[in-house]
XYZ file of C-alpha atoms in Angstrom:
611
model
C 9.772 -22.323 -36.714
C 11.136 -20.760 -39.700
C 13.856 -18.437 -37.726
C 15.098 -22.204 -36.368
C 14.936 -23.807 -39.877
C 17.300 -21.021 -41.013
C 19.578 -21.695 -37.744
C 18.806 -19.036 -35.929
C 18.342 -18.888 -32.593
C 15.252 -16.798 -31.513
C 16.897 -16.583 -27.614
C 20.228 -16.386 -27.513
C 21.920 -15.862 -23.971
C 23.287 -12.477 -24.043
C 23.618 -8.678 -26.122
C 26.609 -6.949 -26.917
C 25.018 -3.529 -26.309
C 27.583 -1.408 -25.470
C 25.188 2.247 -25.364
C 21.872 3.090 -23.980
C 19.217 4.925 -25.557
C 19.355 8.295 -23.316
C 23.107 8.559 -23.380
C 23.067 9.219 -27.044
C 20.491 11.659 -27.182
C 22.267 13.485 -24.291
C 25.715 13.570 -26.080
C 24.998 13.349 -29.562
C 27.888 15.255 -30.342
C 30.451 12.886 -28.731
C 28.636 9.746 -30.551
C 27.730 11.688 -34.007
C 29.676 8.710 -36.762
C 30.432 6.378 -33.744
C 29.790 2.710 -33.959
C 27.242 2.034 -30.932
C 24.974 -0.739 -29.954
C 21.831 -0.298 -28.797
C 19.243 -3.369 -27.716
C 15.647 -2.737 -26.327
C 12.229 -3.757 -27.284
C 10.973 -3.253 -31.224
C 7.807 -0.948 -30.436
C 7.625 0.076 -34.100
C 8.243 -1.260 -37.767
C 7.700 0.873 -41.082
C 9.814 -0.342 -44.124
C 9.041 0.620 -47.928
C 10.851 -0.896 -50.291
C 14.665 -0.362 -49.346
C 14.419 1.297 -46.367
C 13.067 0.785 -43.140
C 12.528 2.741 -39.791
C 11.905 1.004 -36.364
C 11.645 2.650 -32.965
C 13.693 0.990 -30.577
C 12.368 1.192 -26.638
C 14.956 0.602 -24.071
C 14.795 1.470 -20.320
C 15.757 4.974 -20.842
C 13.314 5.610 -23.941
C 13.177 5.330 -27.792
C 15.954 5.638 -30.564
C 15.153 5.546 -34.026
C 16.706 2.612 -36.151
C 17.554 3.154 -39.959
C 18.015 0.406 -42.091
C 19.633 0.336 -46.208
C 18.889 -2.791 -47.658
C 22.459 -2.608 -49.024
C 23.805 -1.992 -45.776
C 22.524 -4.279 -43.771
C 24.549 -7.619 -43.414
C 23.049 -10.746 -44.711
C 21.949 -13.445 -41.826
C 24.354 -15.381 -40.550
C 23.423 -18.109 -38.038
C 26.762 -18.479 -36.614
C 26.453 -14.696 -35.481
C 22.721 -14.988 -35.026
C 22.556 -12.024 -37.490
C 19.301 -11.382 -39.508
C 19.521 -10.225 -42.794
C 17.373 -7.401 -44.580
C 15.275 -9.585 -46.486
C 14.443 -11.543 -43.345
C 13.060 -8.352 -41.214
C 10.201 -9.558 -41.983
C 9.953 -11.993 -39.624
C 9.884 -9.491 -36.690
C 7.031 -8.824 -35.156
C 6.449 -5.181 -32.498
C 7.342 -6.236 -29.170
C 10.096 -8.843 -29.871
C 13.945 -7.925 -28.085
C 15.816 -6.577 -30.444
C 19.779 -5.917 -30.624
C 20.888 -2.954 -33.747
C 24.921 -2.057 -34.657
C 25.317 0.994 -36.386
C 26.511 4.437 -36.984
C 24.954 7.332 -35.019
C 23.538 9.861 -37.849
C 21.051 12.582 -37.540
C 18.468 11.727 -40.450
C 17.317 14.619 -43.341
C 14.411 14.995 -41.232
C 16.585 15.659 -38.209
C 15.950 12.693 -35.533
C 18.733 11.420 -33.654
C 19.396 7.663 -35.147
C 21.402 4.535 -35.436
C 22.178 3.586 -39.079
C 21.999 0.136 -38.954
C 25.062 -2.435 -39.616
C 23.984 -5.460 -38.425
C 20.741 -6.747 -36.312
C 19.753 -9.361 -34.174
C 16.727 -11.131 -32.641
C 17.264 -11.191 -29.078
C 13.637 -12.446 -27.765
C 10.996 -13.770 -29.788
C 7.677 -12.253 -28.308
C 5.172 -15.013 -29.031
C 1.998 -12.151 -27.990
C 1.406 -9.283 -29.384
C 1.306 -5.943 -27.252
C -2.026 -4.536 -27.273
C -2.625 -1.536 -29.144
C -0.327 1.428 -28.669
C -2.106 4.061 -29.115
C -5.333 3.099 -26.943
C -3.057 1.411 -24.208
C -4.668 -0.949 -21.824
C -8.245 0.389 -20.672
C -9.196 -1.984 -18.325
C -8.144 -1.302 -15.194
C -7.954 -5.006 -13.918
C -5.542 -5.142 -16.945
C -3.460 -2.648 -15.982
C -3.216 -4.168 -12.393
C -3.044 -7.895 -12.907
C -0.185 -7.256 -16.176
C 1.848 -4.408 -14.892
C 4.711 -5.433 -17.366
C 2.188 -4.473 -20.264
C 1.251 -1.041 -18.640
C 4.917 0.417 -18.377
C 5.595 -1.218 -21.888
C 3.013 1.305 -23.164
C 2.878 4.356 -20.906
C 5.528 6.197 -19.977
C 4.152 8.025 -16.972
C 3.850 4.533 -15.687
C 6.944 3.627 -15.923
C 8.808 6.643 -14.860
C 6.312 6.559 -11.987
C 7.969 3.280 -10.446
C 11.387 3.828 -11.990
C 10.796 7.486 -9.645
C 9.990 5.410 -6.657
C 13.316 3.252 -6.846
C 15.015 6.735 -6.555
C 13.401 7.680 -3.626
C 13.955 4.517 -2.308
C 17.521 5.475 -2.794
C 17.151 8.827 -1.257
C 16.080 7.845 1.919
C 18.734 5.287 2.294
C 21.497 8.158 1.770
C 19.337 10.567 3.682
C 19.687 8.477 6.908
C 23.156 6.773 6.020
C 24.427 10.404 6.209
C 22.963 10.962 9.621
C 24.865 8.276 11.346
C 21.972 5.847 10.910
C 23.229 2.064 10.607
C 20.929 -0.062 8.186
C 19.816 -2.879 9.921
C 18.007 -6.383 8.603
C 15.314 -7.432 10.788
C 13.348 -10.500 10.729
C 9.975 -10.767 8.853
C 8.957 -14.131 9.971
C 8.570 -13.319 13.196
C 7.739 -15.922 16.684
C 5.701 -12.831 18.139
C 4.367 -10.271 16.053
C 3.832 -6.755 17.775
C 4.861 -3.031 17.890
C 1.806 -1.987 16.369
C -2.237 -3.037 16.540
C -2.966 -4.880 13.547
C -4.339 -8.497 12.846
C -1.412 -10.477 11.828
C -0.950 -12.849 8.877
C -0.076 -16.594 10.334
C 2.564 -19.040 8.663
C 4.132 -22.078 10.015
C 7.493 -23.087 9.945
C 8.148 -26.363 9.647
C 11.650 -27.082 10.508
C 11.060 -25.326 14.520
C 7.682 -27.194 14.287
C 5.441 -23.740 15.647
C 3.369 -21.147 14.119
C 5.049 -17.789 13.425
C 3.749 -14.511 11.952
C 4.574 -11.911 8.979
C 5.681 -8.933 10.911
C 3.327 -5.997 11.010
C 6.131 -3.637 12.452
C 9.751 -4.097 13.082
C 9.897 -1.761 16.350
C 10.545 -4.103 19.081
C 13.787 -5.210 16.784
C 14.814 -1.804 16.448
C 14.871 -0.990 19.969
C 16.363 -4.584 20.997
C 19.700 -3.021 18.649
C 18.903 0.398 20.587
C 19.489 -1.850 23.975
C 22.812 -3.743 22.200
C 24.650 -0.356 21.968
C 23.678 0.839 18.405
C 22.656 4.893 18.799
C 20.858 5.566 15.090
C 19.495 2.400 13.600
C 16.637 1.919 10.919
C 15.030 -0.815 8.528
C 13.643 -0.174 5.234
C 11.363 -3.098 4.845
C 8.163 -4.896 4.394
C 5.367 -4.895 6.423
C 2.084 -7.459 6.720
C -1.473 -6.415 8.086
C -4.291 -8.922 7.140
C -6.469 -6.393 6.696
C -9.268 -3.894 4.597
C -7.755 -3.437 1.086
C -8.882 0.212 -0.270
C -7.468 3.398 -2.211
C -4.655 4.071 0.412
C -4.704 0.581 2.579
C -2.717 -2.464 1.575
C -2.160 -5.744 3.127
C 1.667 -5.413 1.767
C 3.552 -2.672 1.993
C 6.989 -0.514 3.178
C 8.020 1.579 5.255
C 11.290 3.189 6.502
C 11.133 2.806 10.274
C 14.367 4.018 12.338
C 15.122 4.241 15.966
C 17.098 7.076 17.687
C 18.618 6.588 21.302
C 19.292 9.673 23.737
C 16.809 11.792 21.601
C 13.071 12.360 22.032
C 10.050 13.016 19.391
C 11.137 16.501 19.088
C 14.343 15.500 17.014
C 12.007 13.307 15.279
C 9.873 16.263 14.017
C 13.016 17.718 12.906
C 14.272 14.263 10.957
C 10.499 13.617 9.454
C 10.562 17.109 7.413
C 14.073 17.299 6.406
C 13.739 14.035 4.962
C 10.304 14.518 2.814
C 12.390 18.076 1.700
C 15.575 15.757 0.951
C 13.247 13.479 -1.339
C 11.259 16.293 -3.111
C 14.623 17.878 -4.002
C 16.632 15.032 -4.822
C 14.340 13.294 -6.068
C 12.073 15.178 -7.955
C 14.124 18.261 -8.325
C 11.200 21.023 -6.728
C 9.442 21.535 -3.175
C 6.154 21.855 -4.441
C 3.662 19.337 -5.698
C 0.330 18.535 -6.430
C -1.471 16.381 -3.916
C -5.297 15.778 -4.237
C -5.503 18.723 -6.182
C -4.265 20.931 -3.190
C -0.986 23.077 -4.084
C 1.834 21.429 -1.362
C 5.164 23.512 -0.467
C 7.314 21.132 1.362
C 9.927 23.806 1.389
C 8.331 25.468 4.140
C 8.715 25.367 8.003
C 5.732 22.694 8.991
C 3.174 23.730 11.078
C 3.286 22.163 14.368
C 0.064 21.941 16.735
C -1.001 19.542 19.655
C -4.325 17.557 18.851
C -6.487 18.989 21.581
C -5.597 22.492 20.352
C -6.132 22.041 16.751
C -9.638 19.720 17.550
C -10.225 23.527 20.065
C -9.542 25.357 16.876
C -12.005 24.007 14.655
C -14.510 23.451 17.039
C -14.572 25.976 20.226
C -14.429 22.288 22.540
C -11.719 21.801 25.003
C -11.832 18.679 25.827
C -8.570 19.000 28.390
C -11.337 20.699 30.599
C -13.593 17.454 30.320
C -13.756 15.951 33.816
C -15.352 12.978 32.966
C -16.334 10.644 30.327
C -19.636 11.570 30.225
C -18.846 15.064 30.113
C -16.671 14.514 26.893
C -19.231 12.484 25.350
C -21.923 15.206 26.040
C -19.299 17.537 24.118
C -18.910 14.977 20.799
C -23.079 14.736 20.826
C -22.614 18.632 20.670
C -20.557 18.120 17.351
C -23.147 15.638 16.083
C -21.318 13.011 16.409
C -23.145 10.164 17.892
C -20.439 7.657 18.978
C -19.743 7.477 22.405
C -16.031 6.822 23.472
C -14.934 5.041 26.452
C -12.494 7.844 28.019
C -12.044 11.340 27.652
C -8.929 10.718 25.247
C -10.409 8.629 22.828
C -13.436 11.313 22.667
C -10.548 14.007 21.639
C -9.397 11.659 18.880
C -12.860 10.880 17.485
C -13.553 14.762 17.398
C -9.694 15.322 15.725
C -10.175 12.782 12.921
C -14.436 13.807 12.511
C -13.678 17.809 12.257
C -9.900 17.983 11.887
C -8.348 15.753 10.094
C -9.503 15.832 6.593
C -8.815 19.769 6.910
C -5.061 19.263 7.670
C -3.462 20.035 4.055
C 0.056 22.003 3.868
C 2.061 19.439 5.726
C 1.179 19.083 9.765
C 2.841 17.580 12.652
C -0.092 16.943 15.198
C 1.037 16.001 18.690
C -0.060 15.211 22.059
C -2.022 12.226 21.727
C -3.904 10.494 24.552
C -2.697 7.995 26.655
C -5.221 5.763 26.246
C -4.220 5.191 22.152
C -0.630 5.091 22.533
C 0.587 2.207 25.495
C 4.069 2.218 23.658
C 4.875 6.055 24.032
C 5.777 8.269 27.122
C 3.631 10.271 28.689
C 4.597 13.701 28.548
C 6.320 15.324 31.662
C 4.177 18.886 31.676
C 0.749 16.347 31.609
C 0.886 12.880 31.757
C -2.543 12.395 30.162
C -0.930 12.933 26.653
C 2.418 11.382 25.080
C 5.219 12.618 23.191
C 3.768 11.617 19.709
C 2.709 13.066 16.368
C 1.422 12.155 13.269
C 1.900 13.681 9.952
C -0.721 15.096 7.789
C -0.701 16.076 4.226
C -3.455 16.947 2.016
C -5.685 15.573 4.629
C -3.854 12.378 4.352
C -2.079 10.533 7.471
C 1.211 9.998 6.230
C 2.770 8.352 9.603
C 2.961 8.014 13.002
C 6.172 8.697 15.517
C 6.726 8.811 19.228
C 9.326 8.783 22.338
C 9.521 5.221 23.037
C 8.297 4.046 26.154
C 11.317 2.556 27.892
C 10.245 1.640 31.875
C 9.329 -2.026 31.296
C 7.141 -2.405 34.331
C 5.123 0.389 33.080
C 4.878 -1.480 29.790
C 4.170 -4.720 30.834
C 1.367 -3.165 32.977
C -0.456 -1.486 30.128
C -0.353 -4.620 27.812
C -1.717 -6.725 30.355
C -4.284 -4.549 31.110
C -5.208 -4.074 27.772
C -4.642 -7.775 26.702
C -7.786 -10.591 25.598
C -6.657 -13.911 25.003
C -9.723 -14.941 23.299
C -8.798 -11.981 20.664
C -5.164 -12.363 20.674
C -4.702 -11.931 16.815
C -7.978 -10.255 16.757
C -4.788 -7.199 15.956
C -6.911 -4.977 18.778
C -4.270 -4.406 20.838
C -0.637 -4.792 21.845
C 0.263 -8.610 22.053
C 2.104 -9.494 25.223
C 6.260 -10.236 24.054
C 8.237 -11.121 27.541
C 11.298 -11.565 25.082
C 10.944 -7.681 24.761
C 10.368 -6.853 28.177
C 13.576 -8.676 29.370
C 15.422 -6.920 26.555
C 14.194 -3.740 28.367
C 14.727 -4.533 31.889
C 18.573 -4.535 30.832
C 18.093 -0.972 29.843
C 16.779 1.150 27.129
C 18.230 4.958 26.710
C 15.778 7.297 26.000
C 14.820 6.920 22.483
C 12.344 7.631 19.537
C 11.207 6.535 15.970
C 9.701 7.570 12.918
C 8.203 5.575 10.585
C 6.645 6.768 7.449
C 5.295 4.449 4.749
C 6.703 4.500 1.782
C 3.683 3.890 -0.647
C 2.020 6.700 1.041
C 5.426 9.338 0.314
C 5.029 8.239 -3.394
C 0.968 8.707 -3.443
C 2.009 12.134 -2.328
C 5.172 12.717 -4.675
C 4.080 11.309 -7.666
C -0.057 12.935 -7.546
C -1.748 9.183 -7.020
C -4.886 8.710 -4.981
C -4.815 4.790 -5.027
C -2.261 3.140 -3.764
C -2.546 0.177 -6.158
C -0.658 2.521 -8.762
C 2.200 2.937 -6.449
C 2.552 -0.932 -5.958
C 3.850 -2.855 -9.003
C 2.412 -5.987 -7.961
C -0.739 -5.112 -5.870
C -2.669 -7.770 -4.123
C -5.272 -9.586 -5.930
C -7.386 -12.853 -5.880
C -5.549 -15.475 -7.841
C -7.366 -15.691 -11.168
C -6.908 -17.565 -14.758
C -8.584 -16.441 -18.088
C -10.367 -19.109 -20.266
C -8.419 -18.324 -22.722
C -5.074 -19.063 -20.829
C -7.172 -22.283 -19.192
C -7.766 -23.752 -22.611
C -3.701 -22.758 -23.938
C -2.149 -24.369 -20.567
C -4.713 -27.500 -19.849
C -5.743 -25.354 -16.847
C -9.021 -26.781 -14.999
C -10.590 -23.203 -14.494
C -12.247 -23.447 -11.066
C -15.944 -22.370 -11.144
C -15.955 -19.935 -8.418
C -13.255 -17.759 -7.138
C -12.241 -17.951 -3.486
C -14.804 -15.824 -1.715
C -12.608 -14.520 1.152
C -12.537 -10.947 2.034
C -15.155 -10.158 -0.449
C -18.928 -8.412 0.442
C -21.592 -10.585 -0.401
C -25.582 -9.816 -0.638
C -27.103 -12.241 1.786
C -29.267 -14.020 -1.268
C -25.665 -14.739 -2.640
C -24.049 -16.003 0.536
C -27.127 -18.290 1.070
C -26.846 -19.441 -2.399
C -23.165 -20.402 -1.825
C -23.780 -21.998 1.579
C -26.450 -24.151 -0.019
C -24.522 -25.183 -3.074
C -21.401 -26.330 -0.530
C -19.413 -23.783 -2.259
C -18.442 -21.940 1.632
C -18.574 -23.464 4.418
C -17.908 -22.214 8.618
C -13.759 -22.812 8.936
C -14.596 -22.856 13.162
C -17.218 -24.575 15.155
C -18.185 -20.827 16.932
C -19.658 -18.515 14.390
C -20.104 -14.612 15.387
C -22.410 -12.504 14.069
C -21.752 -8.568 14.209
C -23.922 -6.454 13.267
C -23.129 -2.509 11.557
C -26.422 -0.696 11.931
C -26.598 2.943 10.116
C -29.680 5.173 11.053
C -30.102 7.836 8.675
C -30.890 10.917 9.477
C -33.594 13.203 7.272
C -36.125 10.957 5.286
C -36.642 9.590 1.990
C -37.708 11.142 -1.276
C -40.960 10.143 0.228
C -40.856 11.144 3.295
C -40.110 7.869 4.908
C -37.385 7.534 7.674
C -34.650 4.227 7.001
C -32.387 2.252 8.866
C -29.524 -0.318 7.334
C -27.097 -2.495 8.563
C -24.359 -4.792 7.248
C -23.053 -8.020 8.991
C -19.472 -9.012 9.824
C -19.482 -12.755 10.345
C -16.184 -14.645 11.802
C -15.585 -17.827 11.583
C -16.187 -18.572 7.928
C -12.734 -18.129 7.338
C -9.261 -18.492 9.103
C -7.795 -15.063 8.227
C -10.566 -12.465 7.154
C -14.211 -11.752 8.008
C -16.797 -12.059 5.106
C -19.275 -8.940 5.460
C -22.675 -9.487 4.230
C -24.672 -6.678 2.390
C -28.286 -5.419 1.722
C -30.372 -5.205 4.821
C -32.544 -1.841 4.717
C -35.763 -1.252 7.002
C -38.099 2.073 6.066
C -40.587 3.466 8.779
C -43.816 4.591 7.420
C -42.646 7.608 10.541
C -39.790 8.719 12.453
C -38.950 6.020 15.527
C -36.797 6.744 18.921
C -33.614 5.749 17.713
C -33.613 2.358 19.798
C -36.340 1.224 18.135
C -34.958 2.126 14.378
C -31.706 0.013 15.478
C -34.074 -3.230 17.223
C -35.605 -2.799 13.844
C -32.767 -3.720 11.870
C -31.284 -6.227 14.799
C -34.581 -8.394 14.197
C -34.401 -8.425 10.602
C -31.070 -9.820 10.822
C -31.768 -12.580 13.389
C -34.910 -13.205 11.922
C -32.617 -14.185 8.577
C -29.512 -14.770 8.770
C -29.241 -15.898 12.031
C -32.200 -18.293 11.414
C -30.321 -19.525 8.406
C -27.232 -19.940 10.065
C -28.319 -22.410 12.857
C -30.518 -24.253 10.643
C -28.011 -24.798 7.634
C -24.890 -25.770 9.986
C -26.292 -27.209 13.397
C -23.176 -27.976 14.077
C -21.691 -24.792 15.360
C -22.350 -22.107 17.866
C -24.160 -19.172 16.694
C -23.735 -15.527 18.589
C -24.549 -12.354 17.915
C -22.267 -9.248 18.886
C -23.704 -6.125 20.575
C -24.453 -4.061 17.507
C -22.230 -0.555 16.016
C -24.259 1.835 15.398
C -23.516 5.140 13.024
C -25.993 7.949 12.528
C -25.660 9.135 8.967
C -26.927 11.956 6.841
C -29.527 10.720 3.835
């Protein structure tokens, strides 16, 4: 009120800044007695009696500002100027515009001897405190903005990922690849296995879905003549949310006619070298407190002979099924698998995986896991993929494109449920795609490495959420910002995707605060028998529940049941253990609380675990 009763205006339209922060601490010679204007936020404010100092934060960093009280020029409303005697009205954080001479000061710092000074932006909150930053870490997720304000790391982090972002653009640009848009509203989602998210569009008057991958698109361009095409995009998977998953995220995904995976191995590590160098300006890094040299060659090993390696089992020799699943037992690990392959990928991510730490290109995968690759020509049980590993991290996933469309069509349909169609199990059925095929699809291949997970590595992060500026989170108002806006605070959050003890899901059920979304409501239990005993000698068993139905796109999981024999059971028994306690409870509950919908239980998972 009292900048507008002296006519000023505390947000005028634009700045005359004609100089950035960095450029005059790069060239201070060329600027030394130059007129310059800087603008930025004020991030601090010292003045004692006719002199004042103020650090000035623009996108490049801080420049001192040093104000005379005899050289400043008096406020002016017409310029929106704001006199000496009225700096008191500025408060840390507001925008900020200074004219001045660059000078060096008697203490040496680089600074702009201030002319004339305007309010830009009135900042009506105060920053938190400098020096202790934000400590909450919902803080820090939820106001972003606030976190960069305050830490540099932070925002050099993200201004570090718009240059890589960069780098892989001219990386493939100067390969001959052709950057394509693809659609992310898409009628059919598919060239990957994840559960979709659903939207509909109203003017076509049919459901659609946010694109988990844009493959199928890539290779449709492959088929209308374009030889090196990619997409640097977003990608949607209504899925688990933890330290390296995210429902939202990017990814660089090309396509690559007349070439197979091999080329691909050779395009995957000359870009991550292209990045570290451009980038980042050195080859090696620190990821997950392992040393990583991405200026070396990359080891290169097939899956069944790195899984051989590490644990004396061939499992190419495995004749049958049972024979491989005798040979996981051997590894204690009691999951069976229903073929041979998916044995040799249970034993590769149990005993291999998290072991993988200079940078790895693992190939040969089973058939059975990869319907969209081609077999390889020397043994057809095994396709031309890989995946790469760093720091025991998957970092992305690449193959020669399967292009016979009769062979395609037959694997999806063999592998395709129409009760779990966007269950995101398997390979959803596109004829679209197969037509585009049956016109003719050179031999081709892809890579496709996410983008979040290059910067995790890059930049030294372990959780993805401080790679994302805006991570996913439920919707959520303070009471403080309720009572400023007239907000209604709701009561209760939204309890979607979130693991609830079973007294609290009861508790919400009964107070009307969930209730069942579909009429059939399907229980799965998780059962984990625990190997070794108790402090006291006891044996346990515990299990969590996955219940669908409760909502339209996730599955609320239900915490807290535990069972502990007085002695050690057949393992049958252990499991039937838990199985009763949950039908004896929840299940109970469940058909007595809403009659009206169809109950089932779901053969039980079961994981044997070490106490």
């Amino acid at each position: 009120m009292t900048l507008r009763s002296l006519g000023l205006n505390p947000y005028p339209s634009r700045s005359k800044r004609t100089h950035y922060n960095k450029t005059i601490f790069d060239d201070f010679a060329a600027h030394e007695g130059k007129v310059v204007t800087v603008a930025g936020r004020l991030m601090s404010w010292r003045k004692q009696g006719a002199l004042a100092f103020a650090h000035l934060q623009d996108q490049t960093g801080k420049l001192q500002l040093f104000l005379r009280r005899n050289l400043v020029q008096p406020t002016d409303a017409a310029t929106g100027r704001l006199g000496y005697a009225e700096t008191n009205l500025l408060d840390i954080g507001d925008i900020i515009e200074a004219t001045g001479k660059v000078i060096k000061t008697e203490r040496g710092e680089i600074s702009v001897l201030v002319e004339e000074l305007r309010l830009l932006t009135k900042a009506i909150r105060p920053l938190p405190d400098q020096w202790a930053g934000l400590k909450d870490r919902e803080q820090v997720l939820r106001k972003r903005y606030l976190d960069t304000i305050l830490e540099p790391a932070s925002f050099d982090r993200f201004g570090k990922i718009c240059k890589m972002v960069a780098a892989i653009r001219a990386f493939l640009n100067q390969r001959g690849f052709l950057e394509f848009t693809t659609p992310i509203i898409q009628p059919q989602y598919g060239g990957g296995t994840a559960k979709p998210f659903k939207t509909h569009v109203n003017a076509l008057g049919c459901d659609m879905y946010l694109a988990i991958s844009h493959e199928l698109y890539l290779k449709r361009l492959i088929v209308a003549g374009y030889d090196k095409v990619y997409t640097l995009g977003r990608y949607f998977r209504n899925e688990g949310i933890d330290r390296s998953h995210h429902p939202e995220f990017s990814m660089v995904e090309t396509m690559t006619a007349y070439e197979n995976y091999e080329y691909n191995m050779n395009l995957i590590e000359d870009l991550f070298r292209h990045v570290a160098v451009t980038v980042f300006g050195k080859t090696t890094f620190t990821v997950r407190s392992h040393e990583i040299d991405f200026g070396k060659p990359w080891r290169r090993v097939s899956m069944a002979e790195a899984v051989k390696e590490k644990t004396g089992v061939d499992f190419r020799e495995c004749g049958t099924v049972e024979e491989a699943n005798q040979r996981l037992a051997g590894l204690n690990i009691q999951e069976n698998q229903p073929s041979i392959g998916e044995a040799l990928v249970k034993a590769f991510e149990v005993t291999v995986e998290q072991g993988l730490i200079q940078p790895t290109l693992v190939f040969g995968h089973p058939i059975e896991i990869s319907p969209l690759a081609k077999p390889m020509a020397e043994d057809s049980r095994f396709v031309e993929r890989f995946e790469i590993f760093i720091a025991g991290m998957e970092c992305g996933d690449n193959w020669s494109e399967q292009n016979d469309p009769v062979n395609l069509l037959e694997t999806w349909r063999k592998a395709y449920r129409a009760e779990e169609r966007d269950a995101g199990k398997f390979h959803t059925l596109d004829f679209d795609f197969i037509e585009a095929l049956e016109y003719g699809l050179p031999p081709t291949t892809g890579i496709g490495p996410g983008i979040e997970r290059m910067v995790m590595i890059f930049t030294g992060q372990e959780n993805i959420d401080d790679v994302i500026f805006f991570p996913m989170m439920r919707p959520t108002i303070s009471p403080l910002n309720a009572a400023i806006y007239g907000v209604q605070e709701s009561s209760v959050a939204p309890v979607e995707d979130l693991a609830l003890s079973v007294d609290d899901f009861e508790s919400l059920c009964k107070e009307g605060v969930i209730q069942p979304f579909a009429r059939n409501l399907i229980v799965k239990p998780h059962v984990r028998l625990w190997s070794g005993t108790t402090p006291a000698g006891k044996s346990r068993a515990s299990g969590h529940v996955e219940i669908e139905g409760f909502f339209s796109n996730s599955v609320l999981q239900l915490a807290g049941y535990k069972v502990v024999f007085e002695e050690r059971l057949p393992e049958d028994e252990e499991k039937q253990k838990v199985l009763d306690l949950v039908n004896a409870s929840l299940v109970k509950f469940l058909r007595e609380k809403f009659p009206q919908c169809h109950v089932t239980v779901s053969p039980a998972t079961v994981m044997r675990q070490s106490c």
